[in-house]
CSV table of C-alpha atoms (C1' of nucleotides) in Angstrom, one decimal:
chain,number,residue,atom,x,y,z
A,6,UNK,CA,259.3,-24.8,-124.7
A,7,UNK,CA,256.3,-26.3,-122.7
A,8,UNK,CA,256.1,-30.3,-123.4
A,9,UNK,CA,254.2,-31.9,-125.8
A,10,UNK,CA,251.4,-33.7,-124.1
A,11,UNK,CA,251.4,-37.8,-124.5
A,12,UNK,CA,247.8,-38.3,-125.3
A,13,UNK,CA,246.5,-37.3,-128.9
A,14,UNK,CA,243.8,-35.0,-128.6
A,15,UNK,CA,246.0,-32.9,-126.3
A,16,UNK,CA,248.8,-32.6,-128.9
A,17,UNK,CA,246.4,-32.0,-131.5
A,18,UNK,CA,244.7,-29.5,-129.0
A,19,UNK,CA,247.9,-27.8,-128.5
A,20,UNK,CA,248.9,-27.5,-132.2
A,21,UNK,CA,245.6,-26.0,-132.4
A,22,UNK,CA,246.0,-23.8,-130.3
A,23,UNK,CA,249.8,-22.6,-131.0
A,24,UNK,CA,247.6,-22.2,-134.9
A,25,UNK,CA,244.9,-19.8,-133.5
A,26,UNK,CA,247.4,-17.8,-131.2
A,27,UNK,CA,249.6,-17.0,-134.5
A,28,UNK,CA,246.6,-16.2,-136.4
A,29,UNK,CA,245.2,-13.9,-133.6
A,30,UNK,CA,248.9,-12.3,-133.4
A,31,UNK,CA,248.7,-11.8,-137.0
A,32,UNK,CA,245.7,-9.9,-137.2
A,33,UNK,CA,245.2,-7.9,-134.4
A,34,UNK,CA,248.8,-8.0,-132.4
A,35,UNK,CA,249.8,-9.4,-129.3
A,36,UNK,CA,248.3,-7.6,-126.8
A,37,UNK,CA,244.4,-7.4,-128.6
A,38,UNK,CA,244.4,-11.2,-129.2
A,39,UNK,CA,242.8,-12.0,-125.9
A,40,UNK,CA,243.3,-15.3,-124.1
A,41,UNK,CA,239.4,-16.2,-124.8
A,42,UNK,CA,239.2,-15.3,-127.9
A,43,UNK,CA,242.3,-17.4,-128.8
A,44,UNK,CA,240.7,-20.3,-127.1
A,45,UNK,CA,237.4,-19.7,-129.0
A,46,UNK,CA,239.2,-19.6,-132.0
A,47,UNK,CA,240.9,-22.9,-131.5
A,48,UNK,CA,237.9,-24.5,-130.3
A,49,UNK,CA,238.8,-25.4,-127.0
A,50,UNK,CA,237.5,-24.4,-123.6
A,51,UNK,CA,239.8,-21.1,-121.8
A,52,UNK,CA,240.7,-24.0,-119.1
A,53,UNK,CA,242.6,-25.9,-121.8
A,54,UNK,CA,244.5,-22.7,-123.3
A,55,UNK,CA,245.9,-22.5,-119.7
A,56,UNK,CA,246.5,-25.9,-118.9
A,57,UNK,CA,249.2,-25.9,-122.1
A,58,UNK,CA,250.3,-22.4,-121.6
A,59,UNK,CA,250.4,-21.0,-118.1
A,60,UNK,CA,250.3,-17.3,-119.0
A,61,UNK,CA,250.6,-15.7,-121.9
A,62,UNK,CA,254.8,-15.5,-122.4
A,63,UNK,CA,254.3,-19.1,-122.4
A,64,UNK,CA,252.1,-18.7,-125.5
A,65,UNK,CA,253.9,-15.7,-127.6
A,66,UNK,CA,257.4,-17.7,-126.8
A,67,UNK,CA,255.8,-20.8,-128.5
A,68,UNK,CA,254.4,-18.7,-131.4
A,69,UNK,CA,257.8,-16.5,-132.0
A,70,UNK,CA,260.6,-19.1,-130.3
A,71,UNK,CA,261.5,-20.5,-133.4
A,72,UNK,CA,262.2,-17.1,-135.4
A,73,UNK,CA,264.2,-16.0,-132.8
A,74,UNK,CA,266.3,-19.2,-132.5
A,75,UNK,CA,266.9,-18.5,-136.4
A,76,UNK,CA,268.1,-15.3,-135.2
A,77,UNK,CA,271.0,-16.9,-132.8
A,78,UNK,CA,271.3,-19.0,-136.0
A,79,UNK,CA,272.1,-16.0,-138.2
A,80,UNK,CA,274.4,-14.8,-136.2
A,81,UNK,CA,276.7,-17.7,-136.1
A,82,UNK,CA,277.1,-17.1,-140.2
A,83,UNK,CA,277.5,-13.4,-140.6
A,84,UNK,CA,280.8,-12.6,-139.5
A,85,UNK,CA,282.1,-15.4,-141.7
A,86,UNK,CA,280.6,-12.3,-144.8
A,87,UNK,CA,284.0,-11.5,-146.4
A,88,UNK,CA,284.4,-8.4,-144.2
A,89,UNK,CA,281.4,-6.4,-144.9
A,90,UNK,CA,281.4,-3.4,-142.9
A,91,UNK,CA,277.7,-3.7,-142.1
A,92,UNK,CA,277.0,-6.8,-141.3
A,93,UNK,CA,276.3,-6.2,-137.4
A,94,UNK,CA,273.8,-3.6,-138.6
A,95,UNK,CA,272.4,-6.0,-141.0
A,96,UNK,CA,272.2,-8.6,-138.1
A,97,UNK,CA,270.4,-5.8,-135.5
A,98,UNK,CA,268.3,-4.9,-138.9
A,99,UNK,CA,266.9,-9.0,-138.6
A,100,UNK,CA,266.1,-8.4,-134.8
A,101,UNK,CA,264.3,-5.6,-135.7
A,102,UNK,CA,262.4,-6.9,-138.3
A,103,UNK,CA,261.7,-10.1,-136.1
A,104,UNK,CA,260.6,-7.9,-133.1
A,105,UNK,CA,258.1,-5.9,-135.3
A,106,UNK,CA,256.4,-9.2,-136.7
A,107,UNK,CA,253.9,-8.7,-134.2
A,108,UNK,CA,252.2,-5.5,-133.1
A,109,UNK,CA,252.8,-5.5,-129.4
A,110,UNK,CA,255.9,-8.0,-129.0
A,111,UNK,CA,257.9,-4.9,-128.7
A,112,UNK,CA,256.7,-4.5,-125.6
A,113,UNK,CA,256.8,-8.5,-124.1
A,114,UNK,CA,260.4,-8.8,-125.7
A,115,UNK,CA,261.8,-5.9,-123.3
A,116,UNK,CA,259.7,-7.1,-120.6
A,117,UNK,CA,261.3,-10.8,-120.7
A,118,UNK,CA,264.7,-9.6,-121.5
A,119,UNK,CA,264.8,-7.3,-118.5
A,120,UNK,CA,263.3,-10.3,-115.8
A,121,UNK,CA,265.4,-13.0,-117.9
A,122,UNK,CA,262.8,-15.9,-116.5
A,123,UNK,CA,260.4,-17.6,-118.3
A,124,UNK,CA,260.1,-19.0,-121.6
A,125,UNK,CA,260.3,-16.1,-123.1
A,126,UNK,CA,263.2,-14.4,-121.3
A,127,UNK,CA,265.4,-17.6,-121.9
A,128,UNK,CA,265.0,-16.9,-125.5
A,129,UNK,CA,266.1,-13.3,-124.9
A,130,UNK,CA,269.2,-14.6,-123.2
A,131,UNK,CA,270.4,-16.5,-126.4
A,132,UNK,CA,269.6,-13.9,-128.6
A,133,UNK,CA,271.7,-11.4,-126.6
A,134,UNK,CA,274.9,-13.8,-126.3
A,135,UNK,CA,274.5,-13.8,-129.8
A,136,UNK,CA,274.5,-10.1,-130.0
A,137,UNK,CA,277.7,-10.4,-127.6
A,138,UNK,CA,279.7,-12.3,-129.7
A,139,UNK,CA,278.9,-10.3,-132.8
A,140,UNK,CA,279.6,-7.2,-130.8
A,141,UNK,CA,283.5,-8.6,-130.1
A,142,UNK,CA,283.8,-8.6,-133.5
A,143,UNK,CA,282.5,-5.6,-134.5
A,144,UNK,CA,284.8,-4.2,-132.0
A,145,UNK,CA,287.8,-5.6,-133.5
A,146,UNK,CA,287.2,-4.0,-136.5
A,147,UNK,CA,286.9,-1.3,-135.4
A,148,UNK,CA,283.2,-0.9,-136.4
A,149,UNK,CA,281.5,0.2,-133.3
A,150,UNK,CA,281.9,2.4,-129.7
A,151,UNK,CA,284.5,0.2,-127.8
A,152,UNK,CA,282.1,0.9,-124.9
A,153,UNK,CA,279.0,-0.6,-126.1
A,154,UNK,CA,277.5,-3.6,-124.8
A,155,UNK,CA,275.1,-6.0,-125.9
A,156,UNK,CA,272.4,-5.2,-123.7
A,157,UNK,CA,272.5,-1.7,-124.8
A,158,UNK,CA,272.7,-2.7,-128.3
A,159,UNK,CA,269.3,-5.1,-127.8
A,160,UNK,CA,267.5,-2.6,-125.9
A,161,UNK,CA,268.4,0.2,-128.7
A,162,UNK,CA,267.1,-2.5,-131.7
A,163,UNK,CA,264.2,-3.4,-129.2
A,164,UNK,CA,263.3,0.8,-129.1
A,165,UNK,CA,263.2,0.8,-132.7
A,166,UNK,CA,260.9,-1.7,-132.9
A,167,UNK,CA,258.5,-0.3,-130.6
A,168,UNK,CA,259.1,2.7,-132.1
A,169,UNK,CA,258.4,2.0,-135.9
A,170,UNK,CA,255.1,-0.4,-134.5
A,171,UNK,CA,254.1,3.5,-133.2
A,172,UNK,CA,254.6,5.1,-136.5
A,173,UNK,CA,252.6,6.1,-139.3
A,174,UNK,CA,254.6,4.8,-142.6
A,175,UNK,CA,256.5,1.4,-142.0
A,176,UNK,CA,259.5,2.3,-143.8
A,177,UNK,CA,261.1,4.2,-141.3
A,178,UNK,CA,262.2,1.3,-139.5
A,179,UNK,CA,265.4,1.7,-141.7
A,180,UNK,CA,265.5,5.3,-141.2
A,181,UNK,CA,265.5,5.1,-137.3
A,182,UNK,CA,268.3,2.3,-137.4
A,183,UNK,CA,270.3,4.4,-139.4
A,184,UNK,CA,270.1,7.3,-136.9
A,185,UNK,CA,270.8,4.7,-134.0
A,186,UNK,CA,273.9,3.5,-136.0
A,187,UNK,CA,275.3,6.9,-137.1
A,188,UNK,CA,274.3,9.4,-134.2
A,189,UNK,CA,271.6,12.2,-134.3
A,190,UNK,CA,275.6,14.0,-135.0
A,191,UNK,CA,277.2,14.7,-137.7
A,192,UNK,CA,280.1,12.3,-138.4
B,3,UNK,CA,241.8,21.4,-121.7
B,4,UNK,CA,238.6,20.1,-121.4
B,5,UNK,CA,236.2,23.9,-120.3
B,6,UNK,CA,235.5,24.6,-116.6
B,7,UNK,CA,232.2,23.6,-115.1
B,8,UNK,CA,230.0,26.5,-114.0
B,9,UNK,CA,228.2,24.4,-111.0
B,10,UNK,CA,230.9,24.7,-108.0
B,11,UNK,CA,230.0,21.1,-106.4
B,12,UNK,CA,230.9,20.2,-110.9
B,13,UNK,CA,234.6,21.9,-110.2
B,14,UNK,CA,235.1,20.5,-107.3
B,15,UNK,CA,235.0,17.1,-108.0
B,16,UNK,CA,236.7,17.7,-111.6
B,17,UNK,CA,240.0,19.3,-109.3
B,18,UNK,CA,239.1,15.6,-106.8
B,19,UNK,CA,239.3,13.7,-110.4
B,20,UNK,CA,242.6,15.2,-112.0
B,21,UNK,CA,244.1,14.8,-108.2
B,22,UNK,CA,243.2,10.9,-107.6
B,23,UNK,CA,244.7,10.4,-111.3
B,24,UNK,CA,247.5,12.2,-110.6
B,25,UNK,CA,247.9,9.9,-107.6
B,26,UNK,CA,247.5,7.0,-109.0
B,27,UNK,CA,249.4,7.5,-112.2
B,28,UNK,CA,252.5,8.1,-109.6
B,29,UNK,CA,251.7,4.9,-107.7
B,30,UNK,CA,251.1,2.5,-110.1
B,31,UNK,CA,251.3,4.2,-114.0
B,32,UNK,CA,249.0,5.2,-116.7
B,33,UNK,CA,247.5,2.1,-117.6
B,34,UNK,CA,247.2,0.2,-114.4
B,35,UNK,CA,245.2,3.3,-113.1
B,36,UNK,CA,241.7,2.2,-114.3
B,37,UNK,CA,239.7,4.5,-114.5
B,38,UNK,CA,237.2,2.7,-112.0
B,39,UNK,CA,239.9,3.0,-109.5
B,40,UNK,CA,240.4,7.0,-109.8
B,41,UNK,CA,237.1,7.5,-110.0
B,42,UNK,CA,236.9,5.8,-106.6
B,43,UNK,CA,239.9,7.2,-105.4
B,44,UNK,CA,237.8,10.8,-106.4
B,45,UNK,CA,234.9,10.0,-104.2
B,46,UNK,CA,232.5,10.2,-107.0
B,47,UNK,CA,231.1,7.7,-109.3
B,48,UNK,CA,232.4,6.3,-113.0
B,49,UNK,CA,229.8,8.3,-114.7
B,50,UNK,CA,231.2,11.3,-113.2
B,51,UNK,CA,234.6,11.1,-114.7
B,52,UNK,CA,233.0,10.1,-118.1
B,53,UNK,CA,231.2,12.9,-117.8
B,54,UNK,CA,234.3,15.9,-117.3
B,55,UNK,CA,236.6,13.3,-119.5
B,56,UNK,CA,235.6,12.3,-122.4
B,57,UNK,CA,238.2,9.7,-122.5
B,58,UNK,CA,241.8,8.5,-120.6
B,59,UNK,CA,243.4,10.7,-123.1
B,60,UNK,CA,241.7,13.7,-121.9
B,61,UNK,CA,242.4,13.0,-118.4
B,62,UNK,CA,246.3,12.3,-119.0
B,63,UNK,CA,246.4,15.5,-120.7
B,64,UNK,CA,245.1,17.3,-118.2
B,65,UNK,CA,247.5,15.8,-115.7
B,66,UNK,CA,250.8,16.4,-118.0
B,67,UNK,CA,249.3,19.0,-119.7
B,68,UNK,CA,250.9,21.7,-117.5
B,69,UNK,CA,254.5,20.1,-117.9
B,70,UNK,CA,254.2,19.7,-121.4
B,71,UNK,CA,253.6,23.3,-122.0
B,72,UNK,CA,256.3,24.3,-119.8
B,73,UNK,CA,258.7,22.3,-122.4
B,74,UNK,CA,257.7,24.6,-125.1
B,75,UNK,CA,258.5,27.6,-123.0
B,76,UNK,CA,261.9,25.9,-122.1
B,77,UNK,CA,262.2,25.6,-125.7
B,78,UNK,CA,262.3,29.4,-126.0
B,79,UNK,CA,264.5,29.9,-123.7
B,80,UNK,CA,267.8,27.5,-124.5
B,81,UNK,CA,269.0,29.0,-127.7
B,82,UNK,CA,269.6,32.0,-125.6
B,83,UNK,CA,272.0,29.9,-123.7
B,84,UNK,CA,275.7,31.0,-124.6
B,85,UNK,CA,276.8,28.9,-127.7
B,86,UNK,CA,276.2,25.3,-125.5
B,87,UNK,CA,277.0,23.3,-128.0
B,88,UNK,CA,274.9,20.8,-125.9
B,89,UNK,CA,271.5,22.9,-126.2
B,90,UNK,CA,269.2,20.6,-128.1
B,91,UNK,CA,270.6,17.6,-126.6
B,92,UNK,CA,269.5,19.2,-122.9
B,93,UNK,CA,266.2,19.9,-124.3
B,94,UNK,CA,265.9,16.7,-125.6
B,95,UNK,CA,267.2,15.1,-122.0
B,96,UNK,CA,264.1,17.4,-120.4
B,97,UNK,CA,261.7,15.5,-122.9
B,98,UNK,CA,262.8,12.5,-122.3
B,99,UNK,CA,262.8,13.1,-118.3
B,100,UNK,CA,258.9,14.6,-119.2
B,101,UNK,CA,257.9,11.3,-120.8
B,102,UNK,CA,259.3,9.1,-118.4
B,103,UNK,CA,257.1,10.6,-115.4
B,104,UNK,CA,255.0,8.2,-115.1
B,105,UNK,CA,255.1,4.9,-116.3
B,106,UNK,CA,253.2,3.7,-119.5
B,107,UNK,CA,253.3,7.6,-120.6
B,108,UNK,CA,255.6,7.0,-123.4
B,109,UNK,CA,252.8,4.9,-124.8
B,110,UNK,CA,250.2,7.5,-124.9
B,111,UNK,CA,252.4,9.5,-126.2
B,112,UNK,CA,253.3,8.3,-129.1
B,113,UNK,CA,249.9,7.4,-130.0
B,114,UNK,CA,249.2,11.5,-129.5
B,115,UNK,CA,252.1,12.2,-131.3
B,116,UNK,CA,251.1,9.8,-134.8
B,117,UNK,CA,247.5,10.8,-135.0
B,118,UNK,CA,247.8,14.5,-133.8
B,119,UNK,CA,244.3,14.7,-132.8
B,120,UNK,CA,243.1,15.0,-129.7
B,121,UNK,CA,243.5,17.0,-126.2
B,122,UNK,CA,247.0,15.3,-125.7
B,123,UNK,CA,247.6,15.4,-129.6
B,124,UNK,CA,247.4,19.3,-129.8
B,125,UNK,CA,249.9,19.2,-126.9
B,126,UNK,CA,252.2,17.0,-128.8
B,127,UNK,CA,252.0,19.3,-131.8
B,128,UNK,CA,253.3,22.3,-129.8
B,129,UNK,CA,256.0,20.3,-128.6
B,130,UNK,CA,256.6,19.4,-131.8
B,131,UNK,CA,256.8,22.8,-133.4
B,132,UNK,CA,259.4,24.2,-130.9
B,133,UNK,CA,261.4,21.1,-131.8
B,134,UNK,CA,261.5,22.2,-135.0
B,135,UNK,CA,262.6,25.5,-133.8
B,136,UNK,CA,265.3,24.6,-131.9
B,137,UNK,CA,266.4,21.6,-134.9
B,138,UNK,CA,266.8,24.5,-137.2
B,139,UNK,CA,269.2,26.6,-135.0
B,140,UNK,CA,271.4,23.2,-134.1
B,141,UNK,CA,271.8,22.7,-138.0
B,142,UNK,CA,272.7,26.4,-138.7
B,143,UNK,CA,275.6,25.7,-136.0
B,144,UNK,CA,276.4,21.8,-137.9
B,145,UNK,CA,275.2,20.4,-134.6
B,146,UNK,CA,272.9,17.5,-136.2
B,147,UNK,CA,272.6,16.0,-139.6
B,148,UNK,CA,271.2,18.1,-141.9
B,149,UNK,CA,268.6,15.7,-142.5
B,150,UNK,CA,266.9,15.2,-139.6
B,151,UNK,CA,263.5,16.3,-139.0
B,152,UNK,CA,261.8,17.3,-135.7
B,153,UNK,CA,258.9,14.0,-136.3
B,154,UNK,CA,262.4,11.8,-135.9
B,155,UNK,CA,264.2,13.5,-133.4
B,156,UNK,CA,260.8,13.2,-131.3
B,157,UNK,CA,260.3,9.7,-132.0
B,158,UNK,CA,263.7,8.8,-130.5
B,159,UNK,CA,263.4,10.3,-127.6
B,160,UNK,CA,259.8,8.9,-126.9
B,161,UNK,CA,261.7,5.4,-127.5
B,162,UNK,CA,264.5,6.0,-125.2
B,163,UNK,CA,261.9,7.3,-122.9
B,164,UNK,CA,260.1,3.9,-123.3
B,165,UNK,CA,263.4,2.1,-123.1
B,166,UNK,CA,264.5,3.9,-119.8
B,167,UNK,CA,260.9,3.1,-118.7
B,168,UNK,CA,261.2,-1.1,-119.3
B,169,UNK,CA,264.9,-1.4,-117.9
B,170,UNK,CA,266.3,-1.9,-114.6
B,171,UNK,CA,268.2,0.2,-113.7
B,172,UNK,CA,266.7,4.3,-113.8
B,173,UNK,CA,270.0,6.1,-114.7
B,174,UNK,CA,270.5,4.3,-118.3
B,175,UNK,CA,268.3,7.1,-119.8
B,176,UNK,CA,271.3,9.4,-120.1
B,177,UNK,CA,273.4,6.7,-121.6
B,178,UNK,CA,271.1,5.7,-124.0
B,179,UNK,CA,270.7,9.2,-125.1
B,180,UNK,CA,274.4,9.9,-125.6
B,181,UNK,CA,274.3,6.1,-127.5
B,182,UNK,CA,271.2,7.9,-129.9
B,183,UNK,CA,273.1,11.4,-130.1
B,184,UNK,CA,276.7,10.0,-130.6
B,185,UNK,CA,275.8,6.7,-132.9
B,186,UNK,CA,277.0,3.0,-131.9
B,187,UNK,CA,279.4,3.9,-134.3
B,188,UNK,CA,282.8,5.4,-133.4
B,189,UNK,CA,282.8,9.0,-134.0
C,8,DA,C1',245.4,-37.7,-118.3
C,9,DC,C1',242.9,-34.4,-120.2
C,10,DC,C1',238.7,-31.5,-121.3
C,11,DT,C1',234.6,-28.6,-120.3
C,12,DG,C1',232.3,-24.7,-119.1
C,13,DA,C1',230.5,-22.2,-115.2
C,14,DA,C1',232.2,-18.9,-112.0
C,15,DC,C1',234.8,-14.8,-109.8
C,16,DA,C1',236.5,-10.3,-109.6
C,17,DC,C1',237.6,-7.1,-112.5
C,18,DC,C1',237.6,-3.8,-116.7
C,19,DG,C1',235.8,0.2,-120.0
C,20,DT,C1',231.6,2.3,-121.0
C,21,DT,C1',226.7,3.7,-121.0
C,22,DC,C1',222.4,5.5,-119.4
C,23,DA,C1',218.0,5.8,-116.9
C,24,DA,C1',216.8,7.9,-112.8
C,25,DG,C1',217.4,11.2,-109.6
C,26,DT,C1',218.4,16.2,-107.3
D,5,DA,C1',223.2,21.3,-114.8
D,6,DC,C1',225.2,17.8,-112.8
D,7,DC,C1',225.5,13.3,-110.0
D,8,DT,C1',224.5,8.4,-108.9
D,9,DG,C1',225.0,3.7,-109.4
D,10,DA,C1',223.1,-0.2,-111.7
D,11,DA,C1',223.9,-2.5,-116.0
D,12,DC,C1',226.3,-4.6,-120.2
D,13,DA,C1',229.8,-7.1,-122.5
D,14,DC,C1',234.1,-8.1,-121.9
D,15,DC,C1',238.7,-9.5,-119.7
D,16,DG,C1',242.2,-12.9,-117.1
D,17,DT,C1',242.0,-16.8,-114.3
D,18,DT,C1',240.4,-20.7,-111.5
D,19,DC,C1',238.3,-25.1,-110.5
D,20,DA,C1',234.7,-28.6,-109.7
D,21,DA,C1',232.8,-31.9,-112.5
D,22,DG,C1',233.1,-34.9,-116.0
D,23,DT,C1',235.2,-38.7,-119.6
DNA sequence: ACCTGAACACCGTTCAAGT
DNA sequence: ACCTGAACACCGTTCAAGT
């Protein structure tokens, strides 16, 4: 989102940096990777870091933006599936599995989707008119509570996520989902 | 959990340390409360509150601790409740409301609650085991799926706790409870 | 136009020195 | 037996000084 600087050692500063936050993010989650070490790491001073990124939702939306514009993406071609019954799930399924790419992005997603500002949040804001206009459909068809909404939906997927980045085994990211999609009730 | 001192000037700043936590966990959450602050807030100094806390956990368990327990005794009591056909979902709505005490508790908890060890671990295990309990009598009446386990059951409501705890507005916890019990799906 | 690195107030955590 | 408070390595964040 931020602007790509004009002179050449910036850009290639920046890259840099964008290469050493993903790495960080990678190994030790969001919320470990400190803003030092990730400027250590990219060999740059900490007054660079934050003269590219002003906080750190500056930096994790540069590091995650384009996975979740593939998301909004993804959307746009899944209700053209010849009328497969699942196919919001297997829509919320990618959000899920997006949101728990990082350890810890649980937690900045819901933040920036519940202020909507920032670089971050305006990502959010795709995503979920994305999820809206899935949602319409699904509701057509008869597929989901007529009294759902796409916030609620988000937030739900966004609960999993946090929840399975808690957990023990990391297969019960599918498991939860199910239990979201079908009720803790008997159908 | 953590044993009584013997010296009195030992128990009375142990009772000033569990206060100013208690305090500051209401005013500003778990994690913002550092523990420099409380020990400030206390009137004593950091050493002291290592000293009668090993670590945050301890402290936090000692400050829910006595709400926690009284959700096992609550436990006991529902099935006696005239064939509600609501029973486990109430208990599950007093968890929730439990976990959502003070903000950044959901966290903690489901750390507790995956590694099991621990003053605020042991806690989580008891609440665990009259889950269990009460899971067992809602299946004998076909009020849940037959396949689901108290470890799931607990790990939704910790993530609608932490949901509630991230979004706006406070009196979405009971909607996304009915959205977890009833399914997104149509019923 | 951009980078450097010292600096500030904080954090969790420890530990010698006291009473 | 228990408390004190200085100390350490860190954190996020800023900003004068450089090129």
């Amino acid at each position: 989102m931020t602007a790509q600087p004009r002179r050449s050692d910036a850009r290639r500063n920046r890259a840099r940096l964008v290469e050493a936050a993903t790495a960080l993010f990678d190994e030790v989650g969001t919320d470990a990777a400190s803003m030092n070490d990730i400027a250590r790491r990219a060999g740059v001073g900490p007054g660079t870091l934050w003269r590219h990124f002003p906080d750190k939702d500056a930096l994790t939306a540069e590091v995650v933006g384009r996975s979740l514009d593939g998301l909004a993406a993804l959307a746009a071609e899944l209700p053209g599936s010849p009328d497969d019954p699942d196919f919001l799930r297997q829509w919320v399924s990618a959000l899920v599995r997006h949101i728990t790419r990082y350890r810890g992005l649980a937690v900045r997603y819901a933040e920036a989707a519940r202020s909507a500002d920032g670089p971050l949040g305006a990502r959010c804001r795709a995503v979920e008119e994305a999820a809206a206009g899935l949602l319409e459909r699904a509701r057509e068809r008869g597929q989901v509570r007529a009294d759902l909404t796409a916030p609620e939906l988000i937030r739900l997927a966004t609960a999993v996520a946090w929840a399975s980045e808690t957990a023990a085994p990391s297969d019960t990211t599918a498991r939860l989902l199910d239990l979201v999609f079908e009720g803790v009730r008997p159908h």
